[in-house]
PDB file of C-alpha atoms in Angstrom:
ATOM      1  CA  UNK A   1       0.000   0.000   0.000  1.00  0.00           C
ATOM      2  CA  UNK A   2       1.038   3.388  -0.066  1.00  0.00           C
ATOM      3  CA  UNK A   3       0.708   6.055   2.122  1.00  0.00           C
ATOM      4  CA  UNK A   4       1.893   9.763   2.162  1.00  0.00           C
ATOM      5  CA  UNK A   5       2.344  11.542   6.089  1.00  0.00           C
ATOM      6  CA  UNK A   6       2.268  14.899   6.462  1.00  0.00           C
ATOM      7  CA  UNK A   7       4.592  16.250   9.376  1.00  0.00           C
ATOM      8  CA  UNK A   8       7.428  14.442   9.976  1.00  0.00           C
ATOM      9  CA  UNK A   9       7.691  15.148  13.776  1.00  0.00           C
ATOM     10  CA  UNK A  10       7.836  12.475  16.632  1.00  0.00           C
ATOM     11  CA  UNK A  11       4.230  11.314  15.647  1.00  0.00           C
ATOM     12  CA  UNK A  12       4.662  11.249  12.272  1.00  0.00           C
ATOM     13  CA  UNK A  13       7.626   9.673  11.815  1.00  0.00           C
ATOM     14  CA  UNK A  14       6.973   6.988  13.971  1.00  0.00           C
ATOM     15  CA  UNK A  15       4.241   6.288  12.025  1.00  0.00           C
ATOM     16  CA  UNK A  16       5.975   6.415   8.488  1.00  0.00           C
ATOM     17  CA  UNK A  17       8.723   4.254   9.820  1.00  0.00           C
ATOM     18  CA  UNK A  18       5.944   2.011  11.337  1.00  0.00           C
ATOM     19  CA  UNK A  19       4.543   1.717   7.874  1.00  0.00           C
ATOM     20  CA  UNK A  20       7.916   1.136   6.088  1.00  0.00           C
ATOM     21  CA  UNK A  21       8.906  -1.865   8.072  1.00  0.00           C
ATOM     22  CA  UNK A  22       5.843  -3.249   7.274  1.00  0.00           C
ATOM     23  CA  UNK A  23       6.449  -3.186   3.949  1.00  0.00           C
ATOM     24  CA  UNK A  24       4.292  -0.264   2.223  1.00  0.00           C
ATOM     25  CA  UNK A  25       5.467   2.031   0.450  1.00  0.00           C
ATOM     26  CA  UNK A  26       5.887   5.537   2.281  1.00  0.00           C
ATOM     27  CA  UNK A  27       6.265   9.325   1.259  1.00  0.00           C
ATOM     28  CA  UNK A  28       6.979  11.508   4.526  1.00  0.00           C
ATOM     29  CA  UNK A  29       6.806  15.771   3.741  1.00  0.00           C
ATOM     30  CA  UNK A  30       7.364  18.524   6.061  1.00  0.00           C
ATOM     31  CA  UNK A  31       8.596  22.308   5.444  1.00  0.00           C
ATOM     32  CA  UNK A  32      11.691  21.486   8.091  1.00  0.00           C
ATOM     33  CA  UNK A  33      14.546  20.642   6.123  1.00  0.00           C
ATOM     34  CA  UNK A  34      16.389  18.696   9.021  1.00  0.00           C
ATOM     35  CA  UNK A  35      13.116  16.392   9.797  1.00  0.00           C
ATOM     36  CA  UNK A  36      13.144  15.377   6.034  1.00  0.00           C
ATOM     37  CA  UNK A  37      16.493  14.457   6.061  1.00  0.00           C
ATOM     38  CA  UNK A  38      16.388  12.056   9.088  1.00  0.00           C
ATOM     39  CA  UNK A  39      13.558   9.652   7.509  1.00  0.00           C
ATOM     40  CA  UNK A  40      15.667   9.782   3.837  1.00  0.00           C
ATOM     41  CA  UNK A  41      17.058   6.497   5.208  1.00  0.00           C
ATOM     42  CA  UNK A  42      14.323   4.734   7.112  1.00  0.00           C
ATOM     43  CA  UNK A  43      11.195   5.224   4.257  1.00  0.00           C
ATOM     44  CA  UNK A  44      10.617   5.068   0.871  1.00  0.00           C
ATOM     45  CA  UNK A  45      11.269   8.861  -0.593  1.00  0.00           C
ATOM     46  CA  UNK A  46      10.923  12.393   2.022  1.00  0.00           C
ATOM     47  CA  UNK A  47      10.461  15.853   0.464  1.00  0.00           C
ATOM     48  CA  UNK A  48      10.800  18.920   1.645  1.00  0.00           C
ATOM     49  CA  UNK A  49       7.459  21.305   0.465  1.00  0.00           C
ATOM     50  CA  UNK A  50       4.897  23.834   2.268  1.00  0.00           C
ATOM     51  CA  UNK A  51       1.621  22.076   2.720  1.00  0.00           C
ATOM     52  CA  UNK A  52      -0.591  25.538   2.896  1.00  0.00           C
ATOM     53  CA  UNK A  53       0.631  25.987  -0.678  1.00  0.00           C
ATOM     54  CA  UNK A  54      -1.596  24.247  -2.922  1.00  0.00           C
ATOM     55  CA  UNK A  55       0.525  24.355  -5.827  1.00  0.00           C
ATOM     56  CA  UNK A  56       3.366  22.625  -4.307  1.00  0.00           C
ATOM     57  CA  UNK A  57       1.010  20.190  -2.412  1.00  0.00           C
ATOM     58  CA  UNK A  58      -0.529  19.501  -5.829  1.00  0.00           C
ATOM     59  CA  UNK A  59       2.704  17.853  -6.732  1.00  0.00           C
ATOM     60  CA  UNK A  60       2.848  15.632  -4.402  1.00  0.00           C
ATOM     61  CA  UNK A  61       1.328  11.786  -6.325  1.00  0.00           C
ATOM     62  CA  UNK A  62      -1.918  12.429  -4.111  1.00  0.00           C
ATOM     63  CA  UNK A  63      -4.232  10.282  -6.332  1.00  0.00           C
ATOM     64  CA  UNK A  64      -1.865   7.103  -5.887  1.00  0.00           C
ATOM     65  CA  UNK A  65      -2.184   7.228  -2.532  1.00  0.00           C
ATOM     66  CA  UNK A  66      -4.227   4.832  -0.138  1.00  0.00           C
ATOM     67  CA  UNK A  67      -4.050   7.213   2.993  1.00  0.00           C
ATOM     68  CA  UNK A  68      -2.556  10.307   3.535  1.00  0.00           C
ATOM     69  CA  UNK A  69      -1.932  11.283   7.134  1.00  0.00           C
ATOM     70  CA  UNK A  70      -1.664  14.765   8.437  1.00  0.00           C
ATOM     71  CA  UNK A  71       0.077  15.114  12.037  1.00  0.00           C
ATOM     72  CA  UNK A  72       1.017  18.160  12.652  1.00  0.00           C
ATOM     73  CA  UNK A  73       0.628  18.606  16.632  1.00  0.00           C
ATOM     74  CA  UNK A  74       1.393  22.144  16.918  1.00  0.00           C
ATOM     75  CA  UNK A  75       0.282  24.905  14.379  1.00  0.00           C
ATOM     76  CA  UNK A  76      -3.496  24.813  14.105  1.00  0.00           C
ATOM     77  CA  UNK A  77      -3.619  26.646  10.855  1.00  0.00           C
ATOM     78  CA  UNK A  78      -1.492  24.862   9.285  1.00  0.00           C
ATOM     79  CA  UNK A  79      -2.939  21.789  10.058  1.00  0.00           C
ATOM     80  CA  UNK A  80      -6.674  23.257   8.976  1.00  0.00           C
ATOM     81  CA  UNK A  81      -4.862  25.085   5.975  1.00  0.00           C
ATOM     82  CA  UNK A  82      -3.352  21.834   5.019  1.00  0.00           C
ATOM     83  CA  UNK A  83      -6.872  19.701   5.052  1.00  0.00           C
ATOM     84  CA  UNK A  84      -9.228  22.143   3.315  1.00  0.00           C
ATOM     85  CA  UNK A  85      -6.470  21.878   0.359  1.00  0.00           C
ATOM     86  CA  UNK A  86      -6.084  18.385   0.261  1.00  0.00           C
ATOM     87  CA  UNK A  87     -10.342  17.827   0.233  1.00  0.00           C
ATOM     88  CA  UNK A  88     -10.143  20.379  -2.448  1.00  0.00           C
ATOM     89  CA  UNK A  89      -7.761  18.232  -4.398  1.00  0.00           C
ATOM     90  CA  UNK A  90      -9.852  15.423  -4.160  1.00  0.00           C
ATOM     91  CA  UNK A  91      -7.645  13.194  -1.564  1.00  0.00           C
ATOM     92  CA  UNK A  92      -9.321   9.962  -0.382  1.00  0.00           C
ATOM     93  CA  UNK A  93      -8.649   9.385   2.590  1.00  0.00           C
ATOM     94  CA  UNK A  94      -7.453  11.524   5.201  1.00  0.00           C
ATOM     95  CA  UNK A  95      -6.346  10.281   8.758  1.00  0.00           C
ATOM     96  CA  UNK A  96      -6.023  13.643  10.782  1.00  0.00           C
ATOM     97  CA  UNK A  97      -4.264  14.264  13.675  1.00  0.00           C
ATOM     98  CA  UNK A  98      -6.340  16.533  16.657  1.00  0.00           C
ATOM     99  CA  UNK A  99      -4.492  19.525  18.213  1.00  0.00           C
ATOM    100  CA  UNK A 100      -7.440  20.427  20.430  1.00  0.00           C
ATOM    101  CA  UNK A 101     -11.249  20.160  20.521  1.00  0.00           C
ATOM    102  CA  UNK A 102     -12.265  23.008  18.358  1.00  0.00           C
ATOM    103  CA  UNK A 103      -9.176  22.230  15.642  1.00  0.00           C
ATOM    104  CA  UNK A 104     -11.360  18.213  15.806  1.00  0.00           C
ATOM    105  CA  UNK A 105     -14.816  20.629  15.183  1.00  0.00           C
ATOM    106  CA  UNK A 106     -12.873  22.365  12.505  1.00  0.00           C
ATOM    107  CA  UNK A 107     -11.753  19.345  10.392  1.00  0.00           C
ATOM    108  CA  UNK A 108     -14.882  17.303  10.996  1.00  0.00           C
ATOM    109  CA  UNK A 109     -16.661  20.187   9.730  1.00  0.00           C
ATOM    110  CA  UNK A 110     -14.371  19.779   6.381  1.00  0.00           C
ATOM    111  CA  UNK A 111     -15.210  16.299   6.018  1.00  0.00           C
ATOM    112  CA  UNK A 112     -12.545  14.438   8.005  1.00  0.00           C
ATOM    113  CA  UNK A 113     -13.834  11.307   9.763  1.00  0.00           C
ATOM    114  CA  UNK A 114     -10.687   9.377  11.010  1.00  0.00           C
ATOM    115  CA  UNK A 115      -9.167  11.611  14.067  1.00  0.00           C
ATOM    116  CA  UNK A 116      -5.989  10.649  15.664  1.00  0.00           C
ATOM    117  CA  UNK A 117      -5.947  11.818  19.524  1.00  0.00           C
ATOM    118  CA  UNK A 118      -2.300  10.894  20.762  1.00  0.00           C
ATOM    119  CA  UNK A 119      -2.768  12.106  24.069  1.00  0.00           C
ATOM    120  CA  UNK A 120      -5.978  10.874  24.697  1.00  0.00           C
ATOM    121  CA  UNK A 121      -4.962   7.362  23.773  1.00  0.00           C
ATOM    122  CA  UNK A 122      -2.414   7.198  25.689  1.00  0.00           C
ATOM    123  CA  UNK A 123      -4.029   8.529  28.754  1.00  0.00           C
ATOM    124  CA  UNK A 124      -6.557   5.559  28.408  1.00  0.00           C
ATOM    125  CA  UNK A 125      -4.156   3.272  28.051  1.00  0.00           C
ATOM    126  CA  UNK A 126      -2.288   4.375  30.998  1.00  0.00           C
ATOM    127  CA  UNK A 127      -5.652   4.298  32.972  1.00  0.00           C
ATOM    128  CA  UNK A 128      -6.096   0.859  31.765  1.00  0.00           C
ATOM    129  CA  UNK A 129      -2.503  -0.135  32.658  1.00  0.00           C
ATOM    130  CA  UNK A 130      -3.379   1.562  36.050  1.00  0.00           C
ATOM    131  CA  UNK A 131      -6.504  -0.539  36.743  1.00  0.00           C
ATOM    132  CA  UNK A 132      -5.644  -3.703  35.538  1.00  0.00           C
ATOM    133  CA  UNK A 133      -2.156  -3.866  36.540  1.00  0.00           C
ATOM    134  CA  UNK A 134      -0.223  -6.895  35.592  1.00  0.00           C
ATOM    135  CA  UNK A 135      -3.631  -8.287  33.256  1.00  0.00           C
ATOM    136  CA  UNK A 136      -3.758  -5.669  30.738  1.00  0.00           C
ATOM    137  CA  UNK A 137      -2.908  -6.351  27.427  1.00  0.00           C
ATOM    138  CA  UNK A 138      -3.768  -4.117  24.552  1.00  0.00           C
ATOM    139  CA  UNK A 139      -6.413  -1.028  24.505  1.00  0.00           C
ATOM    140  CA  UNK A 140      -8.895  -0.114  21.191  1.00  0.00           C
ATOM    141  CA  UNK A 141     -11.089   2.403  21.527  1.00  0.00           C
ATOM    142  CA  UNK A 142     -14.704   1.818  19.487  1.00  0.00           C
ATOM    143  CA  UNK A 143     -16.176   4.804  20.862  1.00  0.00           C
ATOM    144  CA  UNK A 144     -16.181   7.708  22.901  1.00  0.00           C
ATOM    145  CA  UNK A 145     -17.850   5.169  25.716  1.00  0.00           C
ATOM    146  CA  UNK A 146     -16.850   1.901  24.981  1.00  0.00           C
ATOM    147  CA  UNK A 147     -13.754   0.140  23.777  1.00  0.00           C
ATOM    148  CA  UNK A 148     -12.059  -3.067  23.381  1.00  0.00           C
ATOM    149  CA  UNK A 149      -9.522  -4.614  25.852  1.00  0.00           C
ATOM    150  CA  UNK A 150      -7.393  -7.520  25.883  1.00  0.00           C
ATOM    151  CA  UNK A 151      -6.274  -8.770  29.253  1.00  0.00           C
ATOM    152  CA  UNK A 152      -4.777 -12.150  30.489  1.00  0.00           C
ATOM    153  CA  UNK A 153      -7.459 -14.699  32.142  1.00  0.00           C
ATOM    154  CA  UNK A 154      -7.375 -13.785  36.172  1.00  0.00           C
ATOM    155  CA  UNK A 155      -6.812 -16.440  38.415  1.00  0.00           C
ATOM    156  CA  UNK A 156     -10.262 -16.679  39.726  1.00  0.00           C
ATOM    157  CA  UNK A 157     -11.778 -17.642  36.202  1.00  0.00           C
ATOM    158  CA  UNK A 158      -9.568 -20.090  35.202  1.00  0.00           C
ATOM    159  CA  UNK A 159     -11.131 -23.649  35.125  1.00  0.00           C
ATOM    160  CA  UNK A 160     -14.754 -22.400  35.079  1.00  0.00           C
ATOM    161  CA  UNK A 161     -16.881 -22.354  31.803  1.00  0.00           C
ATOM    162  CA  UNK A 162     -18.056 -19.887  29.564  1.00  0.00           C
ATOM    163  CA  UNK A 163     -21.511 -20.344  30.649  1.00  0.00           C
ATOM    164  CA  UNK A 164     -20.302 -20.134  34.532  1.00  0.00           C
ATOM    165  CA  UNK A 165     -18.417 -17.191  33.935  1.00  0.00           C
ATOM    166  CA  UNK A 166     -21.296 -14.926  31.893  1.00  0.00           C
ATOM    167  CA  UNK A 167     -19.772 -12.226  30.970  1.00  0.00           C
ATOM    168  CA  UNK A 168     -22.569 -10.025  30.368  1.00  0.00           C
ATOM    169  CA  UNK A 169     -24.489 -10.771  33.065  1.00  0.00           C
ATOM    170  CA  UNK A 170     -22.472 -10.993  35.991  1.00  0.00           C
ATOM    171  CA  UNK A 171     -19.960  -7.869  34.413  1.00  0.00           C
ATOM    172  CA  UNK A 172     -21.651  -5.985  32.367  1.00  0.00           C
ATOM    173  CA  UNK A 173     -19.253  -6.633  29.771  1.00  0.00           C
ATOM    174  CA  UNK A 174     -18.949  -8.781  26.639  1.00  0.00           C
ATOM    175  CA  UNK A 175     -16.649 -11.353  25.761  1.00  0.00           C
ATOM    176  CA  UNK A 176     -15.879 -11.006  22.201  1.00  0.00           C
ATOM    177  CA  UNK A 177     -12.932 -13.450  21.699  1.00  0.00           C
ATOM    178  CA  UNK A 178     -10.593 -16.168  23.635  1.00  0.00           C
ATOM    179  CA  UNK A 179      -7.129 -16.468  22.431  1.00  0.00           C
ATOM    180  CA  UNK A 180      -5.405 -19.684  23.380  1.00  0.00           C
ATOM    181  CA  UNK A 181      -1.548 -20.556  23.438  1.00  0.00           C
ATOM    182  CA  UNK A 182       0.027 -23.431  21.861  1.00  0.00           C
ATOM    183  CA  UNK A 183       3.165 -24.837  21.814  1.00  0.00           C
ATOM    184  CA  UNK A 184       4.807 -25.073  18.145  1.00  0.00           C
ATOM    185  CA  UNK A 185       7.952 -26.104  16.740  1.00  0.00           C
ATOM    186  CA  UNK A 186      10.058 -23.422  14.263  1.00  0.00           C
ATOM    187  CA  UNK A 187      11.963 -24.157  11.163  1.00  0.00           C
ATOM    188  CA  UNK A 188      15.040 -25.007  12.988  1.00  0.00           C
ATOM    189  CA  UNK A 189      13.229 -27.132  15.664  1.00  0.00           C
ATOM    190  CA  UNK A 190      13.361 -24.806  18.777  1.00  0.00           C
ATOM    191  CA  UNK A 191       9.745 -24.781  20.874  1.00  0.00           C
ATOM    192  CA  UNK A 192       7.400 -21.595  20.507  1.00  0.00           C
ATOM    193  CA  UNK A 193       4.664 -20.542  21.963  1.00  0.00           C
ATOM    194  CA  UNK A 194       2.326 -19.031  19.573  1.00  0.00           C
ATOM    195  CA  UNK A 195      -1.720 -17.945  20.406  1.00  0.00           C
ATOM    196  CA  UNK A 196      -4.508 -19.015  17.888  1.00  0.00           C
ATOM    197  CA  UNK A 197      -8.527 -17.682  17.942  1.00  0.00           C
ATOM    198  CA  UNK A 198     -10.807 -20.002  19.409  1.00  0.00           C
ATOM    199  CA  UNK A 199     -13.744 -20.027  16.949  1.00  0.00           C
ATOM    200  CA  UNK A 200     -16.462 -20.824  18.024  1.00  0.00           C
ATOM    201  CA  UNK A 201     -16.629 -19.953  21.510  1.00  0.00           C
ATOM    202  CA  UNK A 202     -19.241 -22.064  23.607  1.00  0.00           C
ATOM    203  CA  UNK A 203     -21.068 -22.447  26.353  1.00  0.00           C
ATOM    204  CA  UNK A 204     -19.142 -25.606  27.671  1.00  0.00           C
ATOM    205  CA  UNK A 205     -15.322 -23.749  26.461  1.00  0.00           C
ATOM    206  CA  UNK A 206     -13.339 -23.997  30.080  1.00  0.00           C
ATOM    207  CA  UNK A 207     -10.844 -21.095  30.772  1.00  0.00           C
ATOM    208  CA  UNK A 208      -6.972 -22.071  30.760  1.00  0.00           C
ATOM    209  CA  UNK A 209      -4.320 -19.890  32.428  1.00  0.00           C
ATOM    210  CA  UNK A 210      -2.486 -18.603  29.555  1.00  0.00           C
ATOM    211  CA  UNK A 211      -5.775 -18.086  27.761  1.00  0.00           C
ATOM    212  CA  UNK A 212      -5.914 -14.038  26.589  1.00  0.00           C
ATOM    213  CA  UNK A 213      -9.775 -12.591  26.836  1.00  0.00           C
ATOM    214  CA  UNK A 214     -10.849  -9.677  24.484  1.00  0.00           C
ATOM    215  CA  UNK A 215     -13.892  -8.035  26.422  1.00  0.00           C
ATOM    216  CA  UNK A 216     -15.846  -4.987  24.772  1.00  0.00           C
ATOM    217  CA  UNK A 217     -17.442  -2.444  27.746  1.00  0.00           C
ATOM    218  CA  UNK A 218     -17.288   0.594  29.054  1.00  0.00           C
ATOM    219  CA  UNK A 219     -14.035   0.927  30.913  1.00  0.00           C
ATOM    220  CA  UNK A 220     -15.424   1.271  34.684  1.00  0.00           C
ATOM    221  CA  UNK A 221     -16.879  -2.136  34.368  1.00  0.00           C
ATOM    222  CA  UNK A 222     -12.920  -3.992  34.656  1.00  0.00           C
ATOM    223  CA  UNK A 223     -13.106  -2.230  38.180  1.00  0.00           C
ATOM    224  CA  UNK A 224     -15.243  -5.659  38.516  1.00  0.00           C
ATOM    225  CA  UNK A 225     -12.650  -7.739  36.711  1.00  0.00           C
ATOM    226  CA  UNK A 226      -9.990  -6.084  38.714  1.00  0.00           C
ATOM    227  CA  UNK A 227     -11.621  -7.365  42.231  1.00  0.00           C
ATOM    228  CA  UNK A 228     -11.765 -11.212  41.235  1.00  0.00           C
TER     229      UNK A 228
END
């Protein structure tokens, strides 16, 4: 795939680099000379260009691209400046970094739809760290209200079933998926331990230690996970 970020600073060149190793094909710009120059090694191709100026971002290959993100974390015009231009242009998709509450109102209000909030991820994710200690996994959010966690089985549920456990009922939270370790061999023979979807999950399925659950809730509801 290819993608084209806009602002090459911490944000966006993690995520351009992210993208590289991956294997897609990446185009970082930024006005600041020196950030352009530090990602000419780690991603496909880096220019050097003012984003407000619609002639120069016009020759940027924006048609070709899948996704084009725009991170810029500090100047607010820019950032809005940037965005109206690119809609103009006709770019796809835009993934849009927020500054602040009224710069989200502003580029919703263009037509943006995909919002990156740095800060307020990670402050979730630290309050999920927080609260689950030692079980939490990974953090999604779906919503403002709800999101997806994965945590490692407590102690308390392993052994029971499925329809013991009920999720719903007895949490307030739903139990979307199990994952489930198994010990493999790799190509030189060594033992690996590598986690596989348990599909379908049933009423009789019984909870194993190293078993990883992915619950979707509102995030006070692990206070009741938490407490087992």
């Amino acid at each position: 795939m290819k993608f084209l970020v806009i602002g090459l600073g911490n944000l966006g060149r993690a995520i351009a680099e992210n993208l590289t190793r991956i294997g897609d094909e990446v185009i970082g710009v930024d006005l600041n000379l020196h950030k352009v120059e530090a990602v000419k090694q780690t991603i496909s191709g880096s220019v050097s260009l003012d984003t407000t100026d619609r002639d120069a971002l016009n020759t940027l290959p924006l048609s070709e691209m899948d996704a084009i993100f725009v991170t810029y974390g500090k100047n607010f015009g820019t950032s809005v400046q940037t965005v109206a231009l690119l809609k103009s242009l006709d770019a796809s998709r835009l993934i849009v970094r927020s500054i602040s509450p009224i710069h989200e109102t502003v580029i919703r209000s263009i037509g943006v739809s995909e919002i990156i909030r740095p800060e307020q991820d990670y402050a979730a994710t630290y309050a999920s760290q927080s609260l689950l200690g030692d079980l939490f996994q990974r953090w999604y959010q779906v919503t403002e209200t709800h999101h997806l966690y994965k945590i490692k089985t407590p102690g308390a549920l392993v052994g029971q079933t499925l329809k013991t456990i009920d999720f719903q009922t007895n949490f307030g939270i739903r139990l979307v998926g199990v994952e489930r370790a198994k010990e493999v061999r790799n190509l030189i023979g060594l033992k690996q331990t590598e986690y596989y979807v348990v599909d379908p999950l049933t009423d009789d399925l019984v909870l194993k230690a190293n078993d990883k659950l992915i619950l979707f809730g509102k995030m006070e509801v692990l206070h009741k996970i938490k407490e087992l």
